[in-house]
PDB file of C-alpha atoms in Angstrom:
ATOM      1  CA  ASP A   1     -76.164 -25.448 -54.113  1.00  0.00           C
ATOM      2  CA  LEU A   2     -73.268 -26.128 -51.764  1.00  0.00           C
ATOM      3  CA  ARG A   3     -70.594 -25.673 -54.402  1.00  0.00           C
ATOM      4  CA  ALA A   4     -70.102 -22.189 -52.999  1.00  0.00           C
ATOM      5  CA  THR A   5     -69.129 -23.754 -49.679  1.00  0.00           C
ATOM      6  CA  MET A   6     -66.316 -25.833 -51.117  1.00  0.00           C
ATOM      7  CA  ILE A   7     -65.053 -22.975 -53.286  1.00  0.00           C
ATOM      8  CA  ALA A   8     -64.984 -20.452 -50.441  1.00  0.00           C
ATOM      9  CA  VAL A   9     -63.292 -22.913 -48.097  1.00  0.00           C
ATOM     10  CA  ALA A  10     -60.743 -23.877 -50.783  1.00  0.00           C
ATOM     11  CA  GLY A  11     -59.803 -20.244 -51.345  1.00  0.00           C
ATOM     12  CA  PHE A  12     -59.699 -19.434 -47.637  1.00  0.00           C
ATOM     13  CA  PHE A  13     -57.538 -22.361 -46.518  1.00  0.00           C
ATOM     14  CA  GLY A  14     -55.736 -23.224 -49.764  1.00  0.00           C
ATOM     15  CA  GLY A  15     -54.952 -19.718 -50.951  1.00  0.00           C
ATOM     16  CA  PRO A  16     -55.601 -17.843 -54.212  1.00  0.00           C
ATOM     17  CA  VAL A  17     -54.441 -20.632 -56.527  1.00  0.00           C
ATOM     18  CA  ALA A  18     -56.661 -23.258 -54.892  1.00  0.00           C
ATOM     19  CA  GLY A  19     -59.616 -20.859 -54.816  1.00  0.00           C
ATOM     20  CA  ILE A  20     -59.262 -19.831 -58.456  1.00  0.00           C
ATOM     21  CA  VAL A  21     -58.828 -23.417 -59.683  1.00  0.00           C
ATOM     22  CA  ALA A  22     -61.901 -24.564 -57.742  1.00  0.00           C
ATOM     23  CA  GLY A  23     -63.905 -21.560 -58.929  1.00  0.00           C
ATOM     24  CA  VAL A  24     -62.974 -21.936 -62.593  1.00  0.00           C
ATOM     25  CA  MET A  25     -63.734 -25.664 -62.614  1.00  0.00           C
ATOM     26  CA  ALA A  26     -67.094 -25.204 -60.881  1.00  0.00           C
ATOM     27  CA  GLY A  27     -67.999 -22.227 -63.087  1.00  0.00           C
ATOM     28  CA  ALA A  28     -67.128 -24.088 -66.266  1.00  0.00           C
ATOM     29  CA  PHE A  29     -69.224 -27.075 -65.239  1.00  0.00           C
ATOM     30  CA  ARG A  30     -72.183 -24.873 -64.275  1.00  0.00           C
ATOM     31  CA  THR A  31     -71.993 -23.065 -67.612  1.00  0.00           C
ATOM     32  CA  PHE A  32     -71.831 -26.395 -69.427  1.00  0.00           C
ATOM     33  CA  GLU A  33     -75.018 -27.503 -67.625  1.00  0.00           C
ATOM     34  CA  GLY A  34     -76.805 -24.457 -69.006  1.00  0.00           C
ATOM     35  CA  GLY A  35     -80.367 -23.569 -68.116  1.00  0.00           C
ATOM     36  CA  ILE A  36     -82.067 -20.393 -66.987  1.00  0.00           C
ATOM     37  CA  GLY A  37     -79.954 -20.221 -63.847  1.00  0.00           C
ATOM     38  CA  ALA A  38     -76.571 -20.784 -65.518  1.00  0.00           C
ATOM     39  CA  PHE A  39     -75.517 -17.141 -65.365  1.00  0.00           C
ATOM     40  CA  ALA A  40     -76.802 -16.754 -61.801  1.00  0.00           C
ATOM     41  CA  GLY A  41     -74.930 -19.888 -60.769  1.00  0.00           C
ATOM     42  CA  ALA A  42     -71.708 -18.631 -62.349  1.00  0.00           C
ATOM     43  CA  VAL A  43     -72.069 -15.311 -60.532  1.00  0.00           C
ATOM     44  CA  GLY A  44     -72.605 -17.106 -57.214  1.00  0.00           C
ATOM     45  CA  ILE A  45     -69.552 -19.280 -57.840  1.00  0.00           C
ATOM     46  CA  ALA A  46     -67.411 -16.246 -58.700  1.00  0.00           C
ATOM     47  CA  ALA A  47     -68.612 -14.447 -55.579  1.00  0.00           C
ATOM     48  CA  ALA A  48     -67.754 -17.456 -53.392  1.00  0.00           C
ATOM     49  CA  MET A  49     -64.313 -17.640 -55.004  1.00  0.00           C
ATOM     50  CA  LEU A  50     -63.649 -13.961 -54.327  1.00  0.00           C
ATOM     51  CA  VAL A  51     -64.813 -14.285 -50.720  1.00  0.00           C
ATOM     52  CA  GLY A  52     -62.497 -17.227 -50.053  1.00  0.00           C
ATOM     53  CA  VAL A  53     -59.462 -15.665 -51.733  1.00  0.00           C
ATOM     54  CA  ALA A  54     -60.064 -12.285 -50.077  1.00  0.00           C
ATOM     55  CA  GLY A  55     -60.358 -13.983 -46.693  1.00  0.00           C
ATOM     56  CA  ASN A  56     -57.070 -15.787 -47.224  1.00  0.00           C
ATOM     57  CA  LEU A  57     -55.292 -12.573 -48.202  1.00  0.00           C
ATOM     58  CA  ALA A  58     -56.786 -10.776 -45.205  1.00  0.00           C
ATOM     59  CA  LEU A  59     -55.151 -13.287 -42.881  1.00  0.00           C
ATOM     60  CA  LYS A  60     -51.715 -12.072 -44.076  1.00  0.00           C
ATOM     61  CA  GLY A  61     -50.085 -15.388 -43.281  1.00  0.00           C
ATOM     62  CA  ARG A  62     -51.452 -15.830 -39.763  1.00  0.00           C
ATOM     63  CA  ARG A  63     -53.459 -18.852 -38.693  1.00  0.00           C
ATOM     64  CA  ALA A  64     -57.207 -18.683 -39.066  1.00  0.00           C
ATOM     65  CA  THR A  65     -59.224 -18.554 -35.857  1.00  0.00           C
ATOM     66  CA  MET A  66     -62.779 -19.665 -35.167  1.00  0.00           C
ATOM     67  CA  ILE A  67     -63.916 -16.045 -35.438  1.00  0.00           C
ATOM     68  CA  ASP A  68     -62.314 -15.814 -38.893  1.00  0.00           C
ATOM     69  CA  ILE A  69     -64.231 -18.915 -39.954  1.00  0.00           C
ATOM     70  CA  MET A  70     -67.504 -17.442 -38.683  1.00  0.00           C
ATOM     71  CA  ILE A  71     -66.844 -14.272 -40.681  1.00  0.00           C
ATOM     72  CA  LEU A  72     -66.070 -16.380 -43.756  1.00  0.00           C
ATOM     73  CA  GLY A  73     -69.373 -18.208 -43.343  1.00  0.00           C
ATOM     74  CA  ALA A  74     -71.325 -14.956 -43.089  1.00  0.00           C
ATOM     75  CA  ALA A  75     -69.538 -13.479 -46.117  1.00  0.00           C
ATOM     76  CA  ALA A  76     -70.121 -16.619 -48.188  1.00  0.00           C
ATOM     77  CA  ALA A  77     -73.803 -16.604 -47.234  1.00  0.00           C
ATOM     78  CA  ALA A  78     -74.121 -12.964 -48.273  1.00  0.00           C
ATOM     79  CA  ALA A  79     -72.238 -13.615 -51.517  1.00  0.00           C
ATOM     80  CA  SER A  80     -74.652 -16.394 -52.415  1.00  0.00           C
ATOM     81  CA  LEU A  81     -77.405 -13.800 -52.703  1.00  0.00           C
ATOM     82  CA  LEU A  82     -75.545 -12.145 -55.599  1.00  0.00           C
ATOM     83  CA  GLY A  83     -76.345 -15.118 -57.775  1.00  0.00           C
ATOM     84  CA  LEU A  84     -80.040 -14.768 -57.011  1.00  0.00           C
ATOM     85  CA  SER A  85     -79.964 -11.044 -57.731  1.00  0.00           C
ATOM     86  CA  VAL A  86     -79.138 -11.580 -61.429  1.00  0.00           C
ATOM     87  CA  LEU A  87     -82.058 -13.933 -62.052  1.00  0.00           C
ATOM     88  CA  PRO A  88     -84.870 -12.667 -64.279  1.00  0.00           C
ATOM     89  CA  ARG A  89     -87.247 -10.450 -62.315  1.00  0.00           C
ATOM     90  CA  ASP A  90     -90.207 -12.803 -62.529  1.00  0.00           C
ATOM     91  CA  VAL A  91     -88.088 -15.774 -61.425  1.00  0.00           C
ATOM     92  CA  LEU A  92     -86.454 -13.722 -58.673  1.00  0.00           C
ATOM     93  CA  GLN A  93     -89.804 -12.656 -57.233  1.00  0.00           C
ATOM     94  CA  MET A  94     -90.908 -16.261 -57.164  1.00  0.00           C
ATOM     95  CA  VAL A  95     -87.809 -17.878 -55.595  1.00  0.00           C
ATOM     96  CA  LEU A  96     -86.462 -15.092 -53.381  1.00  0.00           C
ATOM     97  CA  PRO A  97     -88.939 -15.485 -50.490  1.00  0.00           C
ATOM     98  CA  LYS A  98     -88.593 -19.256 -50.504  1.00  0.00           C
ATOM     99  CA  VAL A  99     -84.902 -19.764 -51.325  1.00  0.00           C
ATOM    100  CA  ALA A 100     -82.886 -16.767 -50.106  1.00  0.00           C
ATOM    101  CA  LEU A 101     -83.008 -17.330 -46.345  1.00  0.00           C
ATOM    102  CA  PRO A 102     -82.732 -21.160 -46.332  1.00  0.00           C
ATOM    103  CA  SER A 103     -79.948 -21.077 -48.933  1.00  0.00           C
ATOM    104  CA  SER A 104     -77.953 -18.425 -47.068  1.00  0.00           C
ATOM    105  CA  LEU A 105     -78.393 -20.201 -43.755  1.00  0.00           C
ATOM    106  CA  LEU A 106     -77.370 -23.536 -45.258  1.00  0.00           C
ATOM    107  CA  ILE A 107     -74.235 -22.042 -46.829  1.00  0.00           C
ATOM    108  CA  PHE A 108     -73.313 -20.292 -43.576  1.00  0.00           C
ATOM    109  CA  VAL A 109     -73.646 -23.491 -41.545  1.00  0.00           C
ATOM    110  CA  SER A 110     -71.842 -25.650 -44.109  1.00  0.00           C
ATOM    111  CA  VAL A 111     -68.939 -23.183 -44.432  1.00  0.00           C
ATOM    112  CA  VAL A 112     -68.551 -22.950 -40.661  1.00  0.00           C
ATOM    113  CA  LEU A 113     -68.673 -26.731 -40.203  1.00  0.00           C
ATOM    114  CA  SER A 114     -66.252 -27.360 -43.076  1.00  0.00           C
ATOM    115  CA  GLY A 115     -63.938 -24.622 -41.846  1.00  0.00           C
ATOM    116  CA  LEU A 116     -63.914 -25.920 -38.284  1.00  0.00           C
ATOM    117  CA  THR A 117     -63.177 -29.417 -39.562  1.00  0.00           C
ATOM    118  CA  LEU A 118     -60.155 -28.166 -41.503  1.00  0.00           C
ATOM    119  CA  TYR A 119     -59.153 -25.965 -38.565  1.00  0.00           C
ATOM    120  CA  GLN A 120     -59.103 -28.926 -36.188  1.00  0.00           C
ATOM    121  CA  GLU A 121     -57.316 -31.099 -38.731  1.00  0.00           C
ATOM    122  CA  ARG A 122     -54.634 -28.457 -39.223  1.00  0.00           C
ATOM    123  CA  ARG A 123     -54.139 -28.189 -35.468  1.00  0.00           C
ATOM    124  CA  ARG A 124     -53.885 -31.973 -35.240  1.00  0.00           C
ATOM    125  CA  LEU A 125     -51.253 -32.104 -37.971  1.00  0.00           C
ATOM    126  CA  GLU A 126     -49.263 -29.280 -36.366  1.00  0.00           C
ATOM    127  CA  ALA A 127     -49.379 -31.024 -33.004  1.00  0.00           C
ATOM    128  CA  LEU A 128     -48.278 -34.274 -34.649  1.00  0.00           C
ATOM    129  CA  GLN A 129     -45.389 -32.504 -36.365  1.00  0.00           C
ATOM    130  CA  SER A 130     -44.313 -30.857 -33.113  1.00  0.00           C
ATOM    131  CA  ARG A 131     -44.475 -34.219 -31.363  1.00  0.00           C
ATOM    132  CA  ARG A 132     -42.289 -35.788 -34.045  1.00  0.00           C
ATOM    133  CA  ILE A 133     -39.735 -32.990 -33.695  1.00  0.00           C
ATOM    134  CA  TYR A 134     -39.648 -33.256 -29.901  1.00  0.00           C
ATOM    135  CA  LYS A 135     -39.327 -37.025 -30.121  1.00  0.00           C
ATOM    136  CA  ALA A 136     -36.443 -36.756 -32.587  1.00  0.00           C
ATOM    137  CA  VAL A 137     -34.657 -34.245 -30.349  1.00  0.00           C
ATOM    138  CA  VAL A 138     -35.092 -36.391 -27.245  1.00  0.00           C
ATOM    139  CA  GLU A 139     -34.038 -39.605 -28.961  1.00  0.00           C
ATOM    140  CA  THR A 140     -30.888 -38.095 -30.474  1.00  0.00           C
ATOM    141  CA  LEU A 141     -29.900 -36.251 -27.301  1.00  0.00           C
ATOM    142  CA  PRO A 142     -26.588 -37.705 -26.047  1.00  0.00           C
ATOM    143  CA  ASP A 143     -27.558 -36.970 -22.435  1.00  0.00           C
ATOM    144  CA  CYS A 144     -30.081 -38.976 -20.442  1.00  0.00           C
ATOM    145  CA  LEU A 145     -33.613 -37.593 -20.261  1.00  0.00           C
ATOM    146  CA  ASN A 146     -36.482 -39.376 -18.550  1.00  0.00           C
ATOM    147  CA  VAL A 147     -39.755 -38.868 -16.717  1.00  0.00           C
ATOM    148  CA  LYS A 148     -40.949 -40.827 -13.687  1.00  0.00           C
ATOM    149  CA  ASP A 149     -44.247 -40.949 -11.836  1.00  0.00           C
ATOM    150  CA  LEU A 150     -44.587 -40.177  -8.136  1.00  0.00           C
ATOM    151  CA  ASP A 151     -43.642 -43.758  -7.247  1.00  0.00           C
ATOM    152  CA  GLY A 152     -40.363 -43.601  -9.168  1.00  0.00           C
ATOM    153  CA  ARG A 153     -41.530 -45.678 -12.139  1.00  0.00           C
ATOM    154  CA  PHE A 154     -40.325 -44.676 -15.590  1.00  0.00           C
ATOM    155  CA  ILE A 155     -43.087 -43.378 -17.862  1.00  0.00           C
ATOM    156  CA  ALA A 156     -40.785 -42.001 -20.584  1.00  0.00           C
ATOM    157  CA  ALA A 157     -37.077 -42.288 -21.371  1.00  0.00           C
ATOM    158  CA  ASN A 158     -34.685 -41.749 -24.249  1.00  0.00           C
ATOM    159  CA  PRO A 159     -32.151 -44.263 -25.611  1.00  0.00           C
ATOM    160  CA  ALA A 160     -29.284 -42.590 -23.720  1.00  0.00           C
ATOM    161  CA  THR A 161     -31.047 -43.406 -20.446  1.00  0.00           C
ATOM    162  CA  ALA A 162     -31.384 -47.046 -21.453  1.00  0.00           C
ATOM    163  CA  GLU A 163     -27.688 -47.174 -22.341  1.00  0.00           C
ATOM    164  CA  LEU A 164     -26.700 -45.670 -18.994  1.00  0.00           C
ATOM    165  CA  MET A 165     -28.817 -48.196 -17.118  1.00  0.00           C
ATOM    166  CA  HIS A 166     -27.614 -51.144 -19.224  1.00  0.00           C
ATOM    167  CA  ALA A 167     -31.170 -51.805 -20.426  1.00  0.00           C
ATOM    168  CA  ALA A 168     -32.013 -53.357 -23.793  1.00  0.00           C
ATOM    169  CA  ASP A 169     -33.806 -50.220 -24.992  1.00  0.00           C
ATOM    170  CA  ALA A 170     -35.919 -47.337 -23.724  1.00  0.00           C
ATOM    171  CA  LYS A 171     -39.095 -49.440 -23.790  1.00  0.00           C
ATOM    172  CA  ALA A 172     -37.511 -51.859 -21.321  1.00  0.00           C
ATOM    173  CA  LEU A 173     -37.471 -49.073 -18.713  1.00  0.00           C
ATOM    174  CA  ILE A 174     -41.176 -48.242 -18.813  1.00  0.00           C
ATOM    175  CA  GLY A 175     -42.962 -49.232 -15.614  1.00  0.00           C
ATOM    176  CA  LYS A 176     -39.730 -50.118 -13.807  1.00  0.00           C
ATOM    177  CA  THR A 177     -37.685 -48.290 -11.175  1.00  0.00           C
ATOM    178  CA  ASP A 178     -34.005 -47.755 -10.390  1.00  0.00           C
ATOM    179  CA  PHE A 179     -34.184 -50.764  -8.058  1.00  0.00           C
ATOM    180  CA  ASP A 180     -34.570 -52.983 -11.136  1.00  0.00           C
ATOM    181  CA  PHE A 181     -31.235 -51.855 -12.592  1.00  0.00           C
ATOM    182  CA  PHE A 182     -28.905 -50.678  -9.814  1.00  0.00           C
ATOM    183  CA  PRO A 183     -27.639 -52.101  -6.519  1.00  0.00           C
ATOM    184  CA  ARG A 184     -30.068 -51.385  -3.692  1.00  0.00           C
ATOM    185  CA  GLU A 185     -27.810 -48.830  -2.009  1.00  0.00           C
ATOM    186  CA  THR A 186     -27.414 -46.830  -5.229  1.00  0.00           C
ATOM    187  CA  ALA A 187     -31.127 -47.005  -6.032  1.00  0.00           C
ATOM    188  CA  GLN A 188     -32.047 -45.870  -2.520  1.00  0.00           C
ATOM    189  CA  GLY A 189     -29.738 -42.867  -2.864  1.00  0.00           C
ATOM    190  CA  PHE A 190     -31.365 -41.918  -6.165  1.00  0.00           C
ATOM    191  CA  ARG A 191     -34.831 -42.286  -4.631  1.00  0.00           C
ATOM    192  CA  GLN A 192     -33.945 -40.041  -1.701  1.00  0.00           C
ATOM    193  CA  ASP A 193     -32.806 -37.357  -4.136  1.00  0.00           C
ATOM    194  CA  GLU A 194     -36.111 -37.665  -6.007  1.00  0.00           C
ATOM    195  CA  LEU A 195     -38.207 -37.430  -2.846  1.00  0.00           C
ATOM    196  CA  ALA A 196     -36.321 -34.297  -1.800  1.00  0.00           C
ATOM    197  CA  VAL A 197     -37.210 -32.576  -5.081  1.00  0.00           C
ATOM    198  CA  LEU A 198     -40.843 -33.709  -4.901  1.00  0.00           C
ATOM    199  CA  ALA A 199     -41.098 -32.409  -1.338  1.00  0.00           C
ATOM    200  CA  SER A 200     -39.576 -29.018  -2.147  1.00  0.00           C
ATOM    201  CA  GLY A 201     -41.415 -28.554  -5.434  1.00  0.00           C
ATOM    202  CA  ALA A 202     -38.312 -26.885  -6.903  1.00  0.00           C
ATOM    203  CA  SER A 203     -35.711 -28.071  -9.378  1.00  0.00           C
ATOM    204  CA  SER A 204     -32.331 -29.217  -8.090  1.00  0.00           C
ATOM    205  CA  THR A 205     -28.883 -29.757  -9.619  1.00  0.00           C
ATOM    206  CA  ILE A 206     -26.690 -32.349  -7.917  1.00  0.00           C
ATOM    207  CA  GLU A 207     -23.824 -34.756  -8.536  1.00  0.00           C
ATOM    208  CA  GLN A 208     -24.575 -38.449  -8.063  1.00  0.00           C
ATOM    209  CA  ARG A 209     -22.254 -41.415  -7.642  1.00  0.00           C
ATOM    210  CA  LEU A 210     -23.203 -44.304  -9.889  1.00  0.00           C
ATOM    211  CA  HIS A 211     -22.612 -48.003  -9.197  1.00  0.00           C
ATOM    212  CA  HIS A 212     -23.641 -50.747 -11.611  1.00  0.00           C
ATOM    213  CA  GLU A 213     -24.369 -54.369 -10.825  1.00  0.00           C
ATOM    214  CA  ASP A 214     -21.317 -55.372 -12.884  1.00  0.00           C
ATOM    215  CA  GLY A 215     -19.051 -53.375 -10.582  1.00  0.00           C
ATOM    216  CA  THR A 216     -18.403 -50.379 -12.833  1.00  0.00           C
ATOM    217  CA  ASP A 217     -18.666 -46.925 -11.293  1.00  0.00           C
ATOM    218  CA  GLY A 218     -19.321 -43.442 -12.589  1.00  0.00           C
ATOM    219  CA  TRP A 219     -20.495 -39.931 -11.812  1.00  0.00           C
ATOM    220  CA  LEU A 220     -23.559 -38.031 -13.040  1.00  0.00           C
ATOM    221  CA  ALA A 221     -24.366 -34.328 -13.142  1.00  0.00           C
ATOM    222  CA  THR A 222     -28.125 -34.447 -12.562  1.00  0.00           C
ATOM    223  CA  LEU A 223     -30.919 -31.914 -12.931  1.00  0.00           C
ATOM    224  CA  LYS A 224     -34.245 -32.915 -11.399  1.00  0.00           C
ATOM    225  CA  ALA A 225     -37.436 -30.893 -11.772  1.00  0.00           C
ATOM    226  CA  PRO A 226     -41.069 -31.558 -10.811  1.00  0.00           C
ATOM    227  CA  PHE A 227     -43.360 -32.655 -13.642  1.00  0.00           C
ATOM    228  CA  ARG A 228     -46.686 -30.817 -13.346  1.00  0.00           C
ATOM    229  CA  ASP A 229     -50.070 -31.152 -15.008  1.00  0.00           C
ATOM    230  CA  ARG A 230     -52.049 -28.230 -16.436  1.00  0.00           C
ATOM    231  CA  SER A 231     -53.452 -27.362 -13.012  1.00  0.00           C
ATOM    232  CA  GLY A 232     -49.946 -27.110 -11.553  1.00  0.00           C
ATOM    233  CA  ALA A 233     -50.142 -30.277  -9.453  1.00  0.00           C
ATOM    234  CA  ILE A 234     -46.968 -32.377  -9.318  1.00  0.00           C
ATOM    235  CA  ILE A 235     -47.542 -35.697 -11.076  1.00  0.00           C
ATOM    236  CA  GLY A 236     -43.975 -36.876 -11.539  1.00  0.00           C
ATOM    237  CA  LEU A 237     -40.340 -35.965 -11.962  1.00  0.00           C
ATOM    238  CA  ILE A 238     -38.225 -34.955 -14.961  1.00  0.00           C
ATOM    239  CA  THR A 239     -34.556 -35.948 -14.807  1.00  0.00           C
ATOM    240  CA  HIS A 240     -31.633 -34.939 -16.998  1.00  0.00           C
ATOM    241  CA  ASN A 241     -28.335 -36.781 -16.467  1.00  0.00           C
ATOM    242  CA  ARG A 242     -24.929 -36.069 -17.944  1.00  0.00           C
ATOM    243  CA  ASP A 243     -22.065 -38.505 -17.522  1.00  0.00           C
ATOM    244  CA  ILE A 244     -19.176 -36.626 -15.883  1.00  0.00           C
ATOM    245  CA  THR A 245     -17.087 -39.668 -14.982  1.00  0.00           C
ATOM    246  CA  VAL A 246     -14.123 -38.538 -17.087  1.00  0.00           C
ATOM    247  CA  ARG A 247     -14.284 -35.037 -15.624  1.00  0.00           C
ATOM    248  CA  LYS A 248     -14.351 -36.393 -12.071  1.00  0.00           C
ATOM    249  CA  GLN A 249     -11.405 -38.642 -12.827  1.00  0.00           C
ATOM    250  CA  LEU A 250      -9.436 -35.657 -14.116  1.00  0.00           C
ATOM    251  CA  GLU A 251     -10.412 -33.609 -11.066  1.00  0.00           C
ATOM    252  CA  ASN A 252      -9.281 -36.403  -8.754  1.00  0.00           C
ATOM    253  CA  GLU A 253      -6.003 -36.778 -10.616  1.00  0.00           C
ATOM    254  CA  LEU A 254      -5.448 -33.015 -10.411  1.00  0.00           C
ATOM    255  CA  ALA A 255      -6.209 -32.996  -6.682  1.00  0.00           C
ATOM    256  CA  GLU A 256      -3.783 -35.873  -6.128  1.00  0.00           C
ATOM    257  CA  SER A 257      -1.090 -34.099  -8.147  1.00  0.00           C
ATOM    258  CA  GLN A 258      -1.602 -30.904  -6.182  1.00  0.00           C
ATOM    259  CA  ALA A 259      -1.428 -32.834  -2.910  1.00  0.00           C
ATOM    260  CA  ARG A 260       1.826 -34.524  -3.951  1.00  0.00           C
ATOM    261  CA  LEU A 261       3.256 -31.193  -5.077  1.00  0.00           C
ATOM    262  CA  GLY A 262       2.254 -29.561  -1.805  1.00  0.00           C
ATOM    263  CA  ASP A 263       3.794 -32.379   0.184  1.00  0.00           C
ATOM    264  CA  ALA A 264       7.025 -32.142  -1.819  1.00  0.00           C
ATOM    265  CA  LEU A 265       7.225 -28.384  -1.327  1.00  0.00           C
ATOM    266  CA  THR A 266       6.579 -28.683   2.387  1.00  0.00           C
ATOM    267  CA  HIS A 267       9.399 -31.157   2.949  1.00  0.00           C
ATOM    268  CA  MET A 268      11.994 -29.481   0.758  1.00  0.00           C
ATOM    269  CA  ALA A 269      15.227 -28.525   2.575  1.00  0.00           C
ATOM    270  CA  ASP A 270      15.501 -25.311   0.584  1.00  0.00           C
ATOM    271  CA  GLY A 271      13.154 -22.394   0.343  1.00  0.00           C
ATOM    272  CA  LEU A 272      11.082 -22.162  -2.851  1.00  0.00           C
ATOM    273  CA  VAL A 273       9.069 -19.191  -4.071  1.00  0.00           C
ATOM    274  CA  MET A 274       7.408 -18.184  -7.350  1.00  0.00           C
ATOM    275  CA  PHE A 275       6.273 -14.721  -8.428  1.00  0.00           C
ATOM    276  CA  ASP A 276       4.132 -13.717 -11.412  1.00  0.00           C
ATOM    277  CA  PRO A 277       5.259 -11.040 -13.943  1.00  0.00           C
ATOM    278  CA  ASP A 278       3.638  -8.345 -11.770  1.00  0.00           C
ATOM    279  CA  GLY A 279       5.699  -9.310  -8.768  1.00  0.00           C
ATOM    280  CA  ARG A 280       2.909 -11.013  -6.850  1.00  0.00           C
ATOM    281  CA  LEU A 281       3.624 -14.197  -4.930  1.00  0.00           C
ATOM    282  CA  VAL A 282       2.109 -17.264  -6.560  1.00  0.00           C
ATOM    283  CA  LEU A 283       3.353 -20.000  -4.248  1.00  0.00           C
ATOM    284  CA  CYS A 284       6.017 -20.683  -1.647  1.00  0.00           C
ATOM    285  CA  ASN A 285       6.860 -23.464   0.766  1.00  0.00           C
ATOM    286  CA  ALA A 286       7.127 -23.464   4.536  1.00  0.00           C
ATOM    287  CA  ARG A 287      10.935 -23.434   4.399  1.00  0.00           C
ATOM    288  CA  TYR A 288      10.870 -20.147   2.472  1.00  0.00           C
ATOM    289  CA  ARG A 289       8.581 -18.497   5.030  1.00  0.00           C
ATOM    290  CA  ALA A 290      10.786 -19.814   7.854  1.00  0.00           C
ATOM    291  CA  MET A 291      13.690 -17.941   6.331  1.00  0.00           C
ATOM    292  CA  PHE A 292      11.874 -14.668   7.020  1.00  0.00           C
ATOM    293  CA  PRO A 293      10.354 -15.137  10.493  1.00  0.00           C
ATOM    294  CA  LYS A 294       9.367 -11.482  10.968  1.00  0.00           C
ATOM    295  CA  THR A 295       7.407 -11.293   7.711  1.00  0.00           C
ATOM    296  CA  ALA A 296       6.399 -14.937   7.338  1.00  0.00           C
ATOM    297  CA  ASP A 297       2.714 -14.153   7.865  1.00  0.00           C
ATOM    298  CA  MET A 298       2.821 -11.677   4.961  1.00  0.00           C
ATOM    299  CA  ARG A 299       4.383 -14.098   2.500  1.00  0.00           C
ATOM    300  CA  VAL A 300       1.186 -15.627   1.165  1.00  0.00           C
ATOM    301  CA  PRO A 301      -0.140 -16.022  -2.400  1.00  0.00           C
ATOM    302  CA  GLY A 302      -1.158 -12.635  -3.794  1.00  0.00           C
ATOM    303  CA  ALA A 303       1.306 -10.588  -1.725  1.00  0.00           C
ATOM    304  CA  ASP A 304       3.438  -8.057  -3.614  1.00  0.00           C
ATOM    305  CA  TYR A 305       7.178  -8.594  -3.187  1.00  0.00           C
ATOM    306  CA  ARG A 306       7.608  -4.826  -2.857  1.00  0.00           C
ATOM    307  CA  ASP A 307       5.572  -4.906   0.336  1.00  0.00           C
TER     308      ASP A 307
END
């Protein structure tokens, strides 16, 4: 009677409610069937239900391991003997030598096999859920994220990468290289950066100039890291790109403004100086320093006017 297997497994993996429901339904049906072994069958079913529920509670919320499943199988096999123990003495003496060992062994094996099947299925579902989460994160990431093989061919990419490369979608990148989307000079520069990371075996953060076939330009802040297999061997390259074109434009504009300001200060006919609230020199022009020839070398940013 393998009903004990299903009841124990239901209680162990499904929890107390599942175990009790399965046990009550099986017990009610066995009682309805009647016969000399009805009470013994009900006892065996109750024992299997208690074993499964107790096993679930013993886990205390943690995931079941293969060892836990083996223990469940042994406990269910032992519990099955309780049903035989309540049989009439004459019946017990007749069936015990022939039924006890095969029945216990069969229940142990069936519980272990059923448990391992559910264990593997649960792991598969968890892995599938994790994969869906990772995929959602990668696809919604506003920055570019992609993986290439050792030859520079894309093997994975998110939509942001496709948008950066002016490709139709991420699938259009698979199997292709930068040479299929960028001018040769730009693609060669990207490939040299990749080869440097592959040769060193260490991650690298760099800034890259970007040129498109349509003539538009841009800048990327790029992180490249080796992609390794389980043995640690490098099998590709992971790249994360962030578009910093606007930031570079602002930096260039700031540098130009500072250069123009410096040029204006240098050619002013009058001396100009600025101090902070603490009396430290912030900036001054050459004309100002020329007005104090003996201390000109001391009149530099950071100097205290009291000195």
